[in-house]
PDB file of C-alpha atoms in Angstrom:
ATOM      1  CA  ALA A1137      -9.965  26.572  10.842  1.00  0.00           C
ATOM      2  CA  LYS A1138     -11.307  23.748   8.000  1.00  0.00           C
ATOM      3  CA  LEU A1139      -7.980  22.939   6.469  1.00  0.00           C
ATOM      4  CA  PHE A1140      -8.420  21.054   3.124  1.00  0.00           C
ATOM      5  CA  LEU A1141      -5.316  19.306   0.926  1.00  0.00           C
ATOM      6  CA  LYS A1142      -5.386  19.350  -3.066  1.00  0.00           C
ATOM      7  CA  ALA A1143      -3.072  17.551  -5.171  1.00  0.00           C
ATOM      8  CA  TYR A1144      -1.253  18.473  -8.521  1.00  0.00           C
ATOM      9  CA  LEU A1145       0.771  16.678 -11.207  1.00  0.00           C
ATOM     10  CA  ASN A1146       3.747  18.344 -11.529  1.00  0.00           C
ATOM     11  CA  GLU A1147       5.828  18.459 -15.052  1.00  0.00           C
ATOM     12  CA  ASP A1148       8.538  15.933 -13.775  1.00  0.00           C
ATOM     13  CA  HIS A1149       6.015  13.470 -13.130  1.00  0.00           C
ATOM     14  CA  THR A1150       6.033  13.485  -9.633  1.00  0.00           C
ATOM     15  CA  TRP A1151       3.189  15.086  -7.816  1.00  0.00           C
ATOM     16  CA  SER A1152       2.979  18.318  -4.974  1.00  0.00           C
ATOM     17  CA  LEU A1153       0.396  18.463  -1.854  1.00  0.00           C
ATOM     18  CA  GLN A1154      -0.858  22.035  -1.077  1.00  0.00           C
ATOM     19  CA  LEU A1155      -2.519  22.407   2.197  1.00  0.00           C
ATOM     20  CA  LYS A1156      -5.207  25.309   2.360  1.00  0.00           C
ATOM     21  CA  ALA A1157      -7.431  27.093   4.554  1.00  0.00           C
ATOM     22  CA  PRO A1158     -10.865  28.853   3.123  1.00  0.00           C
ATOM     23  CA  ARG A1159      -9.234  32.341   4.727  1.00  0.00           C
ATOM     24  CA  LYS A1160      -6.360  33.242   6.869  1.00  0.00           C
ATOM     25  CA  LEU A1161      -5.605  31.938  10.113  1.00  0.00           C
ATOM     26  CA  GLN A1162      -5.473  33.899  13.072  1.00  0.00           C
ATOM     27  CA  LEU A1163      -2.835  32.338  15.468  1.00  0.00           C
ATOM     28  CA  VAL A1164      -0.955  34.368  17.814  1.00  0.00           C
ATOM     29  CA  ASP A1165       2.191  34.064  19.382  1.00  0.00           C
ATOM     30  CA  VAL A1166       2.375  30.353  17.727  1.00  0.00           C
ATOM     31  CA  LYS A1167       4.630  29.003  15.435  1.00  0.00           C
ATOM     32  CA  GLY A1168       4.524  25.372  13.801  1.00  0.00           C
ATOM     33  CA  VAL A1169       5.632  23.060  11.258  1.00  0.00           C
ATOM     34  CA  CYS A1170       3.855  20.114   9.121  1.00  0.00           C
ATOM     35  CA  SER A1171       4.216  17.399   6.649  1.00  0.00           C
ATOM     36  CA  PRO A1172       2.119  14.487   5.596  1.00  0.00           C
ATOM     37  CA  VAL A1173       2.714  11.271   7.628  1.00  0.00           C
ATOM     38  CA  THR A1174       4.480   9.510   4.547  1.00  0.00           C
ATOM     39  CA  ILE A1175       7.359  11.767   3.661  1.00  0.00           C
ATOM     40  CA  LYS A1176       9.543  13.666   6.039  1.00  0.00           C
ATOM     41  CA  ASN A1177       9.332  17.494   4.715  1.00  0.00           C
ATOM     42  CA  ASP A1178       8.619  19.761   7.551  1.00  0.00           C
ATOM     43  CA  GLN A1179       7.527  23.010   6.273  1.00  0.00           C
ATOM     44  CA  SER A1180       6.318  26.561   8.083  1.00  0.00           C
ATOM     45  CA  ILE A1181       2.428  26.763   8.487  1.00  0.00           C
ATOM     46  CA  GLU A1182       3.250  30.621   8.035  1.00  0.00           C
ATOM     47  CA  PRO A1183       1.494  30.702   4.631  1.00  0.00           C
ATOM     48  CA  LEU A1184      -1.667  29.555   5.952  1.00  0.00           C
ATOM     49  CA  PHE A1185      -1.379  33.174   8.026  1.00  0.00           C
ATOM     50  CA  THR A1186      -1.045  34.970   4.765  1.00  0.00           C
ATOM     51  CA  GLY A1187      -3.936  33.222   3.234  1.00  0.00           C
ATOM     52  CA  ASP A1188      -1.428  31.280   0.932  1.00  0.00           C
ATOM     53  CA  ALA A1189      -0.635  27.388   0.809  1.00  0.00           C
ATOM     54  CA  VAL A1190       1.633  25.224   2.663  1.00  0.00           C
ATOM     55  CA  ILE A1191       3.194  23.176  -0.542  1.00  0.00           C
ATOM     56  CA  PHE A1192       5.208  20.222  -0.575  1.00  0.00           C
ATOM     57  CA  GLN A1193       6.672  19.267  -3.751  1.00  0.00           C
ATOM     58  CA  GLY A1194       7.923  15.902  -5.388  1.00  0.00           C
ATOM     59  CA  ILE A1195       6.141  13.367  -3.642  1.00  0.00           C
ATOM     60  CA  SER A1196       5.186   9.977  -5.329  1.00  0.00           C
ATOM     61  CA  PRO A1197       1.602   8.927  -5.931  1.00  0.00           C
ATOM     62  CA  ALA A1198       2.202   6.337  -3.372  1.00  0.00           C
ATOM     63  CA  SER A1199       2.851   8.961  -0.979  1.00  0.00           C
ATOM     64  CA  LEU A1200      -0.151  10.864  -1.049  1.00  0.00           C
ATOM     65  CA  THR A1201      -2.166  11.199   1.781  1.00  0.00           C
ATOM     66  CA  SER A1202      -4.646  12.440   3.623  1.00  0.00           C
ATOM     67  CA  PHE A1203      -2.999  12.714   7.103  1.00  0.00           C
ATOM     68  CA  ILE A1204      -0.514  15.726   7.880  1.00  0.00           C
ATOM     69  CA  VAL A1205       1.208  15.386  11.187  1.00  0.00           C
ATOM     70  CA  PHE A1206       1.876  19.113  12.910  1.00  0.00           C
ATOM     71  CA  LYS A1207       4.430  20.259  15.413  1.00  0.00           C
ATOM     72  CA  MET A1208       2.831  23.518  17.270  1.00  0.00           C
ATOM     73  CA  THR A1209       4.987  25.812  19.530  1.00  0.00           C
ATOM     74  CA  ALA A1210       3.110  28.380  21.698  1.00  0.00           C
ATOM     75  CA  TYR A1211       5.070  31.023  23.376  1.00  0.00           C
ATOM     76  CA  SER A1212       4.000  33.076  26.177  1.00  0.00           C
ATOM     77  CA  GLY A1213       5.776  35.664  28.613  1.00  0.00           C
ATOM     78  CA  GLY A1214       8.661  34.069  28.074  1.00  0.00           C
ATOM     79  CA  CYS A1215       7.731  30.231  28.175  1.00  0.00           C
ATOM     80  CA  ASN A1216       6.595  27.885  25.420  1.00  0.00           C
ATOM     81  CA  ALA A1217       5.036  24.831  25.034  1.00  0.00           C
ATOM     82  CA  GLY A1218       4.979  22.254  22.125  1.00  0.00           C
ATOM     83  CA  LEU A1219       2.197  20.100  21.030  1.00  0.00           C
ATOM     84  CA  SER A1220       2.102  17.652  18.006  1.00  0.00           C
ATOM     85  CA  PHE A1221      -0.754  16.041  16.478  1.00  0.00           C
ATOM     86  CA  VAL A1222      -2.243  14.018  13.393  1.00  0.00           C
ATOM     87  CA  LEU A1223      -5.283  15.542  10.915  1.00  0.00           C
ATOM     88  CA  ASN A1224      -6.950  13.473   8.575  1.00  0.00           C
ATOM     89  CA  LEU A1225      -8.136  16.190   5.684  1.00  0.00           C
ATOM     90  CA  PRO A1226      -9.816  16.580   3.194  1.00  0.00           C
ATOM     91  CA  ILE A1227      -8.097  15.897   0.314  1.00  0.00           C
ATOM     92  CA  TYR A1228      -9.355  16.563  -3.349  1.00  0.00           C
ATOM     93  CA  ASN A1229      -7.767  15.323  -6.986  1.00  0.00           C
ATOM     94  CA  LEU A1230      -5.871  12.121  -6.113  1.00  0.00           C
ATOM     95  CA  PRO A1231      -4.555  10.416  -9.081  1.00  0.00           C
ATOM     96  CA  GLU A1232      -7.229   6.956  -9.685  1.00  0.00           C
ATOM     97  CA  TYR A1233      -3.815   5.012 -10.046  1.00  0.00           C
ATOM     98  CA  ARG A1234      -2.812   6.026  -6.569  1.00  0.00           C
ATOM     99  CA  ASP A1235      -4.207   2.527  -5.181  1.00  0.00           C
ATOM    100  CA  LYS A1236      -2.171   0.769  -7.241  1.00  0.00           C
ATOM    101  CA  ALA A1237       1.126   2.794  -6.509  1.00  0.00           C
ATOM    102  CA  ILE A1238       0.215   2.334  -3.024  1.00  0.00           C
ATOM    103  CA  LEU A1239       0.364  -1.509  -3.768  1.00  0.00           C
ATOM    104  CA  GLN A1240       3.242  -1.803  -5.864  1.00  0.00           C
ATOM    105  CA  ASN A1241       5.196   0.181  -3.371  1.00  0.00           C
ATOM    106  CA  ILE A1242       4.541  -2.250  -0.618  1.00  0.00           C
ATOM    107  CA  ILE A1243       5.407  -5.444  -3.217  1.00  0.00           C
ATOM    108  CA  SER A1244       8.211  -3.787  -4.950  1.00  0.00           C
ATOM    109  CA  SER A1245      10.085  -7.103  -5.787  1.00  0.00           C
ATOM    110  CA  ARG A1246       9.250 -10.472  -6.744  1.00  0.00           C
ATOM    111  CA  GLU A1247      10.303 -12.017  -3.518  1.00  0.00           C
ATOM    112  CA  ARG A1248       7.587  -9.434  -1.651  1.00  0.00           C
ATOM    113  CA  PHE A1249       4.495 -10.797  -4.347  1.00  0.00           C
ATOM    114  CA  PHE A1250       5.407 -14.231  -3.264  1.00  0.00           C
ATOM    115  CA  GLN A1251       5.036 -13.677   0.537  1.00  0.00           C
ATOM    116  CA  TYR A1252       2.057 -11.378  -0.132  1.00  0.00           C
ATOM    117  CA  LEU A1253       0.425 -14.424  -1.897  1.00  0.00           C
ATOM    118  CA  LEU A1254       1.815 -17.126   0.654  1.00  0.00           C
ATOM    119  CA  LEU A1255       0.121 -14.605   3.584  1.00  0.00           C
ATOM    120  CA  LEU A1256      -3.117 -14.355   1.387  1.00  0.00           C
ATOM    121  CA  LEU A1257      -3.032 -17.944   0.993  1.00  0.00           C
ATOM    122  CA  ALA A1258      -2.301 -18.973   4.974  1.00  0.00           C
ATOM    123  CA  GLU A1259      -4.898 -16.316   6.064  1.00  0.00           C
ATOM    124  CA  GLY A1260      -8.003 -17.915   8.122  1.00  0.00           C
ATOM    125  CA  TYR A1261      -6.475 -21.869   8.022  1.00  0.00           C
ATOM    126  CA  GLU A1262      -6.691 -23.384  11.964  1.00  0.00           C
ATOM    127  CA  ASP A1263      -5.523 -26.552  11.008  1.00  0.00           C
ATOM    128  CA  ALA A1264      -1.662 -27.761  10.621  1.00  0.00           C
ATOM    129  CA  ASP A1265      -2.088 -28.400   7.170  1.00  0.00           C
ATOM    130  CA  GLY A1266      -2.983 -24.621   6.328  1.00  0.00           C
ATOM    131  CA  SER A1267       0.360 -23.476   7.870  1.00  0.00           C
ATOM    132  CA  ALA A1268       2.187 -24.365   4.738  1.00  0.00           C
ATOM    133  CA  ALA A1269       2.307 -20.950   3.413  1.00  0.00           C
ATOM    134  CA  ILE A1270       3.542 -19.276   6.719  1.00  0.00           C
ATOM    135  CA  ASN A1271       6.118 -21.827   7.490  1.00  0.00           C
ATOM    136  CA  ALA A1272       7.733 -20.821   4.072  1.00  0.00           C
ATOM    137  CA  LEU A1273       7.668 -17.657   4.994  1.00  0.00           C
ATOM    138  CA  VAL A1274       9.378 -17.894   8.104  1.00  0.00           C
ATOM    139  CA  ARG A1275      11.846 -21.104   7.951  1.00  0.00           C
ATOM    140  CA  ASP A1276      14.602 -19.022   7.043  1.00  0.00           C
ATOM    141  CA  LYS A1277      15.403 -16.000   9.629  1.00  0.00           C
ATOM    142  CA  GLY A1278      18.808 -15.719   8.636  1.00  0.00           C
ATOM    143  CA  ASP A1279      20.148 -13.869   5.386  1.00  0.00           C
ATOM    144  CA  HIS A1280      18.283 -16.134   3.070  1.00  0.00           C
ATOM    145  CA  MET A1281      15.890 -14.558   1.030  1.00  0.00           C
ATOM    146  CA  LEU A1282      13.019 -16.801  -0.735  1.00  0.00           C
ATOM    147  CA  SER A1283      13.633 -15.689  -4.119  1.00  0.00           C
ATOM    148  CA  SER A1284      12.413 -18.201  -6.802  1.00  0.00           C
ATOM    149  CA  PHE A1285       9.114 -19.581  -8.073  1.00  0.00           C
ATOM    150  CA  GLU A1286      10.308 -23.097  -6.541  1.00  0.00           C
ATOM    151  CA  ASP A1287      11.369 -21.998  -3.448  1.00  0.00           C
ATOM    152  CA  PHE A1288       7.039 -21.256  -2.673  1.00  0.00           C
ATOM    153  CA  PRO A1289       4.537 -23.805  -2.340  1.00  0.00           C
ATOM    154  CA  LEU A1290       2.606 -22.212  -4.339  1.00  0.00           C
ATOM    155  CA  LEU A1291       0.520 -24.598  -6.677  1.00  0.00           C
ATOM    156  CA  GLU A1292      -0.273 -26.772  -3.269  1.00  0.00           C
ATOM    157  CA  GLU A1293      -1.385 -23.541  -1.448  1.00  0.00           C
ATOM    158  CA  LEU A1294      -3.289 -22.636  -4.960  1.00  0.00           C
ATOM    159  CA  VAL A1295      -4.904 -25.633  -5.345  1.00  0.00           C
ATOM    160  CA  ARG A1296      -6.027 -25.750  -1.097  1.00  0.00           C
ATOM    161  CA  ALA A1297      -7.585 -22.229  -1.526  1.00  0.00           C
ATOM    162  CA  TYR A1298      -9.258 -23.127  -4.506  1.00  0.00           C
ATOM    163  CA  SER A1299     -10.680 -26.091  -3.099  1.00  0.00           C
ATOM    164  CA  ARG A1300     -11.467 -24.926   0.390  1.00  0.00           C
ATOM    165  CA  ALA A1301     -11.552 -20.943   0.224  1.00  0.00           C
ATOM    166  CA  PRO A1302     -12.542 -19.610  -3.350  1.00  0.00           C
ATOM    167  CA  LYS A1303     -12.843 -16.577  -1.814  1.00  0.00           C
ATOM    168  CA  LYS A1304      -8.933 -16.537  -2.003  1.00  0.00           C
ATOM    169  CA  ILE A1305      -8.563 -16.863  -5.494  1.00  0.00           C
ATOM    170  CA  ASP A1306     -11.137 -13.734  -5.516  1.00  0.00           C
ATOM    171  CA  ARG A1307      -8.239 -11.574  -3.479  1.00  0.00           C
ATOM    172  CA  ILE A1308      -5.284 -12.820  -5.754  1.00  0.00           C
ATOM    173  CA  ALA A1309      -7.143 -12.194  -8.683  1.00  0.00           C
ATOM    174  CA  LYS A1310      -7.529  -8.372  -7.550  1.00  0.00           C
ATOM    175  CA  LEU A1311      -4.086  -8.494  -6.623  1.00  0.00           C
ATOM    176  CA  VAL A1312      -2.607  -9.665 -10.061  1.00  0.00           C
ATOM    177  CA  ASN A1313      -5.116  -7.528 -11.917  1.00  0.00           C
ATOM    178  CA  ASP A1314      -3.953  -4.510 -10.136  1.00  0.00           C
ATOM    179  CA  LEU A1315      -0.371  -4.953 -10.669  1.00  0.00           C
ATOM    180  CA  GLN A1316      -0.699  -5.911 -14.195  1.00  0.00           C
ATOM    181  CA  ASP A1317      -2.434  -2.320 -15.021  1.00  0.00           C
ATOM    182  CA  THR A1318       0.943  -1.085 -14.711  1.00  0.00           C
ATOM    183  CA  ALA A1319       4.135  -1.429 -16.587  1.00  0.00           C
ATOM    184  CA  ASP A1320       6.282  -1.727 -13.434  1.00  0.00           C
ATOM    185  CA  GLY A1321       3.652  -3.847 -11.537  1.00  0.00           C
ATOM    186  CA  SER A1322       3.688  -6.090 -14.460  1.00  0.00           C
ATOM    187  CA  SER A1323       7.319  -7.297 -13.914  1.00  0.00           C
ATOM    188  CA  LEU A1324       6.312  -8.068 -10.834  1.00  0.00           C
ATOM    189  CA  VAL A1325       4.187 -11.273 -11.508  1.00  0.00           C
ATOM    190  CA  PRO A1326       6.676 -14.146 -12.829  1.00  0.00           C
ATOM    191  CA  PRO A1327       5.742 -16.049 -16.004  1.00  0.00           C
ATOM    192  CA  GLU A1328       5.639 -19.144 -14.699  1.00  0.00           C
ATOM    193  CA  PHE A1329       3.024 -18.033 -11.984  1.00  0.00           C
ATOM    194  CA  GLU A1330       1.262 -16.648 -14.857  1.00  0.00           C
ATOM    195  CA  LYS A1331       0.656 -20.126 -16.466  1.00  0.00           C
ATOM    196  CA  ILE A1332      -0.168 -21.737 -13.013  1.00  0.00           C
ATOM    197  CA  TRP A1333      -2.522 -18.947 -12.739  1.00  0.00           C
ATOM    198  CA  GLY A1334      -3.932 -19.333 -15.984  1.00  0.00           C
ATOM    199  CA  ALA A1335      -4.553 -22.644 -15.476  1.00  0.00           C
ATOM    200  CA  PHE A1336      -6.758 -22.160 -12.321  1.00  0.00           C
ATOM    201  CA  LEU A1337      -8.459 -19.240 -13.752  1.00  0.00           C
ATOM    202  CA  SER A1338     -10.236 -21.899 -16.627  1.00  0.00           C
ATOM    203  CA  LEU A1339     -10.859 -24.664 -14.062  1.00  0.00           C
ATOM    204  CA  ARG A1340     -12.811 -21.895 -11.786  1.00  0.00           C
ATOM    205  CA  ARG A1341     -14.872 -20.676 -15.287  1.00  0.00           C
ATOM    206  CA  GLY A1342     -15.234 -24.369 -16.473  1.00  0.00           C
ATOM    207  CA  GLY A1343     -16.446 -25.454 -12.609  1.00  0.00           C
ATOM    208  CA  VAL A1344     -14.256 -27.945 -12.696  1.00  0.00           C
ATOM    209  CA  GLY A1345     -13.569 -29.957  -8.830  1.00  0.00           C
ATOM    210  CA  VAL A1346     -10.286 -29.994  -7.622  1.00  0.00           C
ATOM    211  CA  ASP A1347      -9.324 -33.423  -5.822  1.00  0.00           C
ATOM    212  CA  LEU A1348      -6.332 -32.149  -3.117  1.00  0.00           C
ATOM    213  CA  ARG A1349      -6.219 -36.280  -2.299  1.00  0.00           C
ATOM    214  CA  SER A1350      -4.942 -36.494  -6.080  1.00  0.00           C
ATOM    215  CA  GLY A1351      -2.217 -34.435  -5.837  1.00  0.00           C
ATOM    216  CA  GLY A1352      -4.211 -31.560  -7.274  1.00  0.00           C
ATOM    217  CA  LYS A1353      -5.255 -32.963 -10.245  1.00  0.00           C
ATOM    218  CA  ALA A1354      -8.623 -32.085 -12.025  1.00  0.00           C
TER     219      ALA A1354
END
């Protein structure tokens, strides 16, 4: 059927996603609904039978997706059978900032920003010392939420990454830059982190070594 999707920006700054086909679909005794996998907004596929588009309204940039779930029912001789499946369709006119919107949607608070940072920093360590970041994430399994800069061993973990796995700093730099490119994302990066982060960038540009045994002093 060569179905495809096209995104359109609305006046209210939400997006519409249109599901189209190059020609009328010809399906006999078949009904169905479909929806992007990121939202609950089932729409009938009947417009495709007349050459029109199926339109999904009020979508956020982070929810724009090429994955569409279909729920089809075929009727024959008084019986019917249902089938559900997902198609990954060509999609056009996505906003350039969609990836950043997705990131911001995932990291929607300062707590989540810190948690994501700790996961990045802990990744790949096999020794006991390297698990400090993960321990910080899982030490409280009740109602307590890690909520401030002081709750996280970020200075220690950043020093460790700088010394042992510099590529982790590259990933953190991309994370911070992507968040700071949007007004809402910038608010998720705390000033106290920016201060330490700036010091790390200066060290890196200057090629200064970091000695963990000296407490992280250059």
